[in-house]
Short mmCIF file of C-alpha atoms in Angstrom, two decimals:
data_model
loop_
_atom_site.label_atom_id
_atom_site.label_comp_id
_atom_site.label_asym_id
_atom_site.label_seq_id
_atom_site.Cartn_x
_atom_site.Cartn_y
_atom_site.Cartn_z
CA MET A 220 0.00 0.00 0.00
CA HIS A 221 2.80 2.41 0.85
CA SER A 222 4.35 1.91 -2.61
CA SER A 223 1.05 2.63 -4.38
CA LYS A 224 0.44 5.72 -2.26
CA SER A 225 3.93 6.96 -3.11
CA THR A 226 3.21 6.37 -6.79
CA LEU A 227 0.02 8.40 -6.52
CA LEU A 228 1.79 11.26 -4.75
CA ALA A 229 4.48 11.26 -7.43
CA ALA A 230 1.85 11.37 -10.15
CA LEU A 231 0.09 14.27 -8.45
CA ALA A 232 3.39 16.12 -8.11
CA SER A 233 4.04 15.58 -11.80
CA LEU A 234 0.62 16.95 -12.70
CA THR A 235 1.26 20.03 -10.57
CA ALA A 236 4.69 20.59 -12.09
CA THR A 237 3.40 20.47 -15.64
CA ALA A 238 0.44 22.74 -14.93
CA HIS A 239 2.63 25.78 -15.60
CA GLY A 240 3.55 26.66 -19.15
CA ARG A 241 1.31 24.04 -20.67
CA LEU A 242 -0.33 24.00 -24.06
CA LEU A 243 -4.02 24.67 -23.45
CA MET A 244 -5.22 24.34 -27.04
CA HIS A 245 -3.83 23.42 -30.44
CA LEU A 246 -6.17 23.44 -33.41
CA PRO A 247 -4.19 22.38 -36.50
CA LEU A 248 -7.32 23.17 -38.58
CA ASN A 249 -6.22 20.48 -41.01
CA GLU A 250 -9.56 18.72 -41.38
CA THR A 251 -10.96 17.89 -44.79
CA SER A 252 -14.59 17.33 -43.77
CA GLY A 253 -16.97 17.66 -40.86
CA THR A 254 -17.76 20.52 -38.50
CA ARG A 255 -15.37 19.83 -35.62
CA ALA A 256 -11.97 21.51 -35.42
CA ASN A 257 -10.01 18.96 -33.40
CA ASP A 258 -7.92 20.06 -30.44
CA TRP A 259 -4.58 18.24 -30.37
CA SER A 260 -3.50 19.48 -26.92
CA GLY A 261 -5.22 16.58 -25.18
CA ASN A 262 -7.58 18.98 -23.35
CA ASN A 263 -10.58 18.31 -25.63
CA LEU A 264 -11.11 22.02 -26.34
CA HIS A 265 -12.46 21.36 -29.80
CA GLY A 266 -13.72 24.16 -32.02
CA THR A 267 -16.66 24.18 -34.43
CA TYR A 268 -16.66 25.18 -38.08
CA VAL A 269 -19.64 27.50 -38.61
CA ASN A 270 -21.38 28.17 -41.94
CA GLY A 271 -19.18 25.83 -43.95
CA PRO A 272 -15.65 27.14 -44.44
CA ARG A 273 -13.69 25.20 -47.05
CA LEU A 274 -11.52 22.61 -45.28
CA GLU A 275 -8.27 22.12 -47.18
CA GLY A 276 -6.24 19.78 -44.99
CA SER A 277 -2.66 21.00 -44.53
CA ASN A 278 -3.61 24.28 -46.23
CA GLY A 279 -5.91 25.06 -43.34
CA ALA A 280 -9.49 26.30 -43.21
CA ARG A 281 -10.34 28.76 -45.98
CA LEU A 282 -12.75 31.43 -44.71
CA ASP A 283 -14.91 33.26 -47.23
CA GLY A 284 -15.01 36.72 -45.62
CA VAL A 285 -18.82 36.62 -45.69
CA ASN A 286 -20.16 34.64 -42.74
CA ASP A 287 -18.08 31.57 -41.95
CA TYR A 288 -15.75 31.29 -38.96
CA ILE A 289 -14.55 28.94 -36.21
CA GLN A 290 -16.34 28.99 -32.87
CA LEU A 291 -14.07 28.26 -29.89
CA PRO A 292 -15.18 26.91 -26.50
CA ASN A 293 -16.47 29.27 -23.82
CA ASN A 294 -14.30 30.63 -21.02
CA LEU A 295 -10.92 29.96 -22.64
CA LEU A 296 -9.29 32.77 -20.65
CA ARG A 297 -10.54 31.71 -17.22
CA ASN A 298 -7.80 31.60 -14.55
CA LEU A 299 -5.08 32.76 -16.96
CA GLY A 300 -2.56 35.18 -15.48
CA SER A 301 -0.45 35.23 -18.65
CA LEU A 302 -0.76 33.70 -22.09
CA THR A 303 0.70 33.14 -25.52
CA ALA A 304 -1.61 32.96 -28.54
CA SER A 305 -0.23 31.99 -31.94
CA ILE A 306 -1.86 31.44 -35.31
CA GLU A 307 -0.79 31.01 -38.90
CA VAL A 308 -2.88 33.11 -41.29
CA ASN A 309 -2.94 33.84 -45.02
CA ILE A 310 -5.08 36.93 -45.68
CA ARG A 311 -6.31 37.30 -49.23
CA GLY A 312 -6.12 40.55 -51.16
CA GLU A 313 -9.91 40.88 -51.18
CA GLN A 314 -10.05 41.55 -47.42
CA THR A 315 -11.60 44.93 -46.63
CA GLY A 316 -12.73 46.93 -43.62
CA GLN A 317 -12.17 46.31 -39.94
CA TYR A 318 -11.85 42.66 -38.96
CA PHE A 319 -10.27 40.34 -36.42
CA ILE A 320 -8.04 37.38 -37.22
CA TYR A 321 -9.29 36.07 -33.89
CA GLY A 322 -11.12 37.54 -30.92
CA LEU A 323 -11.56 36.02 -27.48
CA GLY A 324 -14.09 37.76 -25.26
CA ASN A 325 -17.65 39.00 -25.23
CA THR A 326 -20.09 40.96 -27.36
CA ALA A 327 -22.50 43.29 -25.57
CA ARG A 328 -26.02 42.12 -26.32
CA GLU A 329 -27.46 45.63 -26.33
CA THR A 330 -25.00 47.23 -28.77
CA GLY A 331 -23.32 44.40 -30.66
CA PHE A 332 -19.96 45.93 -29.68
CA GLY A 333 -17.08 44.05 -28.11
CA TYR A 334 -16.96 44.39 -24.33
CA GLY A 335 -13.99 42.70 -22.65
CA TYR A 336 -11.79 40.89 -25.15
CA LEU A 337 -8.34 40.30 -26.66
CA PHE A 338 -7.73 40.26 -30.38
CA ALA A 339 -5.41 40.24 -33.38
CA THR A 340 -5.93 42.03 -36.70
CA GLY A 341 -3.82 42.70 -39.78
CA ASP A 342 -5.16 46.11 -40.86
CA PRO A 343 -4.57 49.01 -41.06
CA GLN A 344 -1.50 47.74 -39.19
CA LEU A 345 -0.63 44.38 -37.71
CA ARG A 346 -2.10 44.92 -34.25
CA VAL A 347 -2.95 42.97 -31.08
CA GLY A 348 -4.52 44.14 -27.84
CA ILE A 349 -6.64 43.53 -24.77
CA THR A 350 -9.36 45.45 -22.92
CA PRO A 351 -11.51 44.72 -19.86
CA THR A 352 -14.35 46.80 -21.33
CA HIS A 353 -14.70 48.55 -24.71
CA TRP A 354 -12.32 49.74 -27.40
CA ASP A 355 -11.53 53.07 -25.67
CA PHE A 356 -9.56 51.12 -23.06
CA GLU A 357 -7.66 48.80 -25.39
CA ALA A 358 -3.99 48.31 -24.55
CA GLU A 359 -2.42 47.44 -27.86
CA VAL A 360 0.83 47.03 -29.74
CA ARG A 361 1.17 47.45 -33.48
CA THR A 362 3.63 47.64 -36.32
CA ASN A 363 3.78 50.51 -38.82
CA ARG A 364 2.38 48.52 -41.74
CA PRO A 365 -0.43 46.07 -42.48
CA LEU A 366 0.12 42.34 -42.42
CA ALA A 367 1.34 41.02 -45.76
CA ARG A 368 -1.38 39.57 -48.01
CA ASN A 369 -1.51 36.33 -49.99
CA THR A 370 1.25 34.65 -47.98
CA TRP A 371 1.34 32.57 -44.81
CA LYS A 372 2.32 34.54 -41.70
CA THR A 373 2.78 33.29 -38.14
CA ILE A 374 1.41 35.86 -35.67
CA THR A 375 2.15 35.41 -31.96
CA PHE A 376 0.73 37.54 -29.14
CA THR A 377 2.02 37.40 -25.55
CA ILE A 378 0.47 38.87 -22.41
CA GLU A 379 2.48 38.84 -19.19
CA ALA A 380 0.66 39.95 -16.06
CA ALA A 381 3.73 40.31 -13.81
CA ASN A 382 5.62 43.58 -13.23
CA GLY A 383 2.74 45.81 -14.21
CA GLY A 384 1.95 44.02 -17.43
CA ARG A 385 3.72 43.45 -20.72
CA LEU A 386 2.45 42.86 -24.25
CA GLY A 387 4.52 41.34 -27.04
CA LEU A 388 3.90 40.93 -30.77
CA TYR A 389 5.85 38.57 -33.03
CA ASP A 390 5.69 38.29 -36.83
CA ASP A 391 7.05 34.99 -38.20
CA GLY A 392 8.80 34.35 -34.89
CA ARG A 393 10.50 37.77 -34.82
CA TYR A 394 9.72 40.31 -32.09
CA VAL A 395 8.28 43.43 -33.75
CA ALA A 396 6.51 45.43 -31.04
CA GLY A 397 5.77 45.55 -27.32
CA ARG A 398 4.84 47.71 -24.37
CA THR A 399 5.08 47.49 -20.59
CA ASN A 400 3.26 48.75 -17.48
CA THR A 401 0.18 49.72 -19.46
CA LEU A 402 -2.29 46.87 -19.07
CA PRO A 403 -5.83 48.03 -18.24
CA ILE A 404 -6.43 44.70 -16.51
CA THR A 405 -4.05 42.68 -14.34
CA ALA A 406 -4.67 39.35 -16.06
CA PRO A 407 -6.54 38.13 -19.16
CA GLY A 408 -8.40 35.65 -16.99
CA LEU A 409 -10.12 38.56 -15.22
CA ILE A 410 -12.05 39.64 -18.32
CA ASN A 411 -15.67 39.39 -17.19
CA SER A 412 -14.48 37.25 -14.26
CA GLY A 413 -13.26 34.61 -16.71
CA SER A 414 -16.56 34.26 -18.56
CA THR A 415 -16.09 34.68 -22.32
CA VAL A 416 -18.67 33.31 -24.74
CA ASN A 417 -17.77 35.04 -28.01
CA ASN A 418 -14.49 33.30 -28.81
CA TYR A 419 -13.82 33.19 -32.55
CA ILE A 420 -11.26 32.62 -35.25
CA GLY A 421 -12.11 34.56 -38.40
CA ARG A 422 -14.78 36.70 -36.76
CA SER A 423 -14.71 39.88 -34.68
CA VAL A 424 -16.47 40.39 -31.35
CA PHE A 425 -17.94 43.52 -32.99
CA ASN A 426 -20.99 42.44 -34.97
CA LEU A 427 -20.59 45.15 -37.62
CA ASP A 428 -16.97 44.24 -38.45
CA LYS A 429 -16.06 42.24 -41.54
CA TYR A 430 -15.35 38.53 -41.43
CA LEU A 431 -11.88 37.23 -42.29
CA ALA A 432 -11.20 36.54 -45.97
CA GLY A 433 -8.25 34.21 -45.64
CA SER A 434 -6.99 30.83 -44.52
CA VAL A 435 -5.99 29.86 -40.98
CA ARG A 436 -4.20 26.94 -39.37
CA ASN A 437 -2.33 26.02 -36.20
CA PHE A 438 -4.05 28.12 -33.57
CA ARG A 439 -2.25 27.58 -30.26
CA LEU A 440 -2.98 28.91 -26.79
CA TYR A 441 -0.58 28.55 -23.84
CA ASP A 442 -1.05 29.51 -20.19
CA ASN A 443 2.25 31.39 -19.96
CA VAL A 444 4.60 33.58 -21.98
CA LEU A 445 6.84 31.47 -24.19
CA SER A 446 10.49 32.39 -24.56
CA ALA A 447 11.78 34.10 -27.71
CA ASN A 448 13.36 30.82 -28.83
CA GLU A 449 10.11 28.92 -28.28
CA ILE A 450 8.17 31.51 -30.26
CA ALA A 451 10.70 31.34 -33.09
CA ALA A 452 10.34 27.56 -33.06
CA LEU A 453 6.57 27.90 -33.53
CA HIS A 454 7.20 29.65 -36.83
CA ARG A 455 9.91 27.22 -37.92
CA SER A 456 7.56 24.31 -37.22
CA GLN A 457 4.98 25.58 -39.72
CA PRO A 458 3.18 24.08 -41.43
CA THR A 459 2.41 21.13 -39.23
CA GLN A 460 0.48 18.29 -40.77
CA PRO A 461 -0.54 15.89 -38.00
CA THR A 462 -2.29 12.71 -39.01
CA GLN A 463 -6.03 13.20 -39.29
CA PRO A 464 -7.67 11.73 -36.17
CA THR A 465 -10.37 9.12 -36.51
CA GLN A 466 -11.53 9.68 -32.94
CA PRO A 467 -10.60 11.94 -30.00
CA THR A 468 -7.28 11.17 -28.34
CA GLN A 469 -7.82 8.95 -25.30
CA PRO A 470 -5.99 9.57 -22.00
CA LYS A 471 -3.29 7.11 -20.98
CA PRO A 472 -4.39 4.41 -18.51
CA GLU A 473 -2.11 5.79 -15.78
CA ASP A 474 -3.65 9.24 -16.25
CA ARG A 475 -7.15 7.79 -16.00
CA VAL A 476 -6.25 6.00 -12.78
CA THR A 477 -4.64 9.10 -11.25
CA THR A 478 -7.61 11.27 -12.18
CA ALA A 479 -10.09 8.75 -10.80
CA LEU A 480 -8.31 8.65 -7.45
CA THR A 481 -7.74 12.39 -7.13
CA GLN A 482 -11.44 13.08 -7.75
CA LEU A 483 -12.46 11.02 -4.73
CA SER A 484 -13.30 12.59 -1.38
CA ILE A 485 -15.14 11.67 1.82
CA PRO A 486 -16.78 14.75 3.36
CA ASN A 487 -16.56 15.19 7.14
CA SER A 488 -14.28 12.18 7.40
CA ASP A 489 -13.17 13.22 10.89
CA ASN A 490 -16.70 13.37 12.26
CA VAL A 491 -18.75 10.46 10.91
CA ARG A 492 -22.11 10.00 12.61
CA GLY A 493 -24.05 8.19 9.88
CA ASN A 494 -23.68 6.10 6.75
CA ILE A 495 -21.03 7.14 4.21
CA ASN A 496 -21.75 7.57 0.51
CA LEU A 497 -18.92 5.63 -1.13
CA PRO A 498 -19.02 6.18 -4.91
CA ALA A 499 -19.03 3.09 -7.11
CA THR A 500 -17.26 4.81 -10.01
CA SER A 501 -14.90 7.72 -10.66
CA ASN A 502 -13.72 9.08 -14.01
CA GLY A 503 -15.53 6.19 -15.67
CA LEU A 504 -13.65 3.53 -13.67
CA THR A 505 -15.15 1.06 -11.20
CA ILE A 506 -14.03 1.48 -7.58
CA ARG A 507 -13.46 -1.47 -5.27
CA TRP A 508 -13.58 -0.40 -1.63
CA GLU A 509 -11.84 -2.15 1.28
CA THR A 510 -12.25 -1.46 4.99
CA SER A 511 -9.92 -2.06 7.92
CA ASP A 512 -12.87 -2.70 10.27
CA SER A 513 -16.10 -3.96 8.75
CA SER A 514 -17.77 -4.04 12.16
CA VAL A 515 -17.75 -0.24 12.09
CA VAL A 516 -17.77 0.69 8.37
CA ARG A 517 -18.73 -1.78 5.67
CA VAL A 518 -17.57 -1.58 2.05
CA ASN A 519 -21.04 -0.38 1.04
CA GLY A 520 -20.73 2.60 3.40
CA LEU A 521 -23.05 1.33 6.14
CA VAL A 522 -21.85 2.54 9.53
CA THR A 523 -22.31 0.96 12.96
CA ARG A 524 -21.31 3.53 15.55
CA PRO A 525 -19.32 2.12 18.47
CA VAL A 526 -20.55 2.54 22.03
CA GLY A 527 -18.76 5.03 24.23
CA ARG A 528 -15.71 5.65 22.06
CA ASP A 529 -14.54 6.96 18.69
CA VAL A 530 -13.00 4.56 16.17
CA THR A 531 -10.78 5.39 13.18
CA VAL A 532 -11.23 3.15 10.14
CA VAL A 533 -9.10 3.07 7.00
CA LEU A 534 -11.11 2.93 3.77
CA THR A 535 -9.11 2.08 0.66
CA ALA A 536 -10.30 2.74 -2.89
CA ARG A 537 -8.79 0.59 -5.63
CA VAL A 538 -9.16 1.17 -9.39
CA SER A 539 -7.60 -0.45 -12.44
CA VAL A 540 -7.74 -0.18 -16.23
CA ASP A 541 -5.72 -1.85 -18.99
CA GLY A 542 -3.31 -3.44 -16.53
CA VAL A 543 -2.65 -0.22 -14.59
CA SER A 544 -3.93 -0.05 -11.02
CA GLY A 545 -3.78 2.35 -8.11
CA GLU A 546 -5.19 2.88 -4.67
CA ARG A 547 -5.94 5.69 -2.26
CA SER A 548 -6.62 5.44 1.47
CA PHE A 549 -8.95 7.59 3.58
CA PHE A 550 -8.92 7.74 7.38
CA VAL A 551 -12.44 8.20 8.76
CA THR A 552 -13.28 8.74 12.40
CA VAL A 553 -16.62 7.29 13.46
CA LYS A 554 -17.97 9.00 16.55
CA GLY A 555 -19.17 6.85 19.41
CA THR A 556 -22.72 6.90 20.70
#
């Protein structure tokens, strides 16, 4: 038991260590059919193709500039203190007006205007920014020229919340603009308290703006600021052409076991005065319970309170899948009558 508990603790430590600087979302946008834009980060943050953009495999999703776009999941910015957003885009010469390459945030229902969002656009200059409210309070960085047309460009936007705030803009992996100590909000995750429902690629959060006339691929979102070398590597890695998935990526058995065990809890375990609800499953896996004293707590959770004294019982949950098993022990104190 001690060895298994040590294994679980090591797994939890590993999960905590990798929670910083992780890839939250990667949409290659390399589908050739269907309406789902598959997320290859392993976090199942899949997007949805809306109004039928042309899906061209390794050449990305071709957006018509009229009404098609990619809808992203809600609340992508929640809990983010810093971030890196990167996308490869090929804007066609026919693009006109104000538009967003992508926008993550909200649209005010009353006005149709963006209210709390971050964005990237290529005209009239290559520009990225963030605001907790409306456009008057945008903190932005820009170049002195529009984004080149009819060619693939890798655009990367960084937001660092520390030290008063810092924005960075990269074109094809090269740093081109930035600003410090000017953020109107301390963290992107604080936009509308983390609630964002108008998250798009190819569409603005302003309803009157134009749609994107261009192709997009490899949208990535990280929960930290990547280094200059890592950002340069994003551009050098383009285009990526991962194998088309036939079904969503499944978690590894050891990850399923760890998740199942970490999700378990026994409320008020130090003050048990009645039967305990011991779950039969967790994370889709069957749990087998064991008890150190069945005269006090049975494996089905039935409790017989001792007379005149408190008794501590060890309840052990065991799970297994595909030859991988794990266990977790809970100490419960049953109060005497």
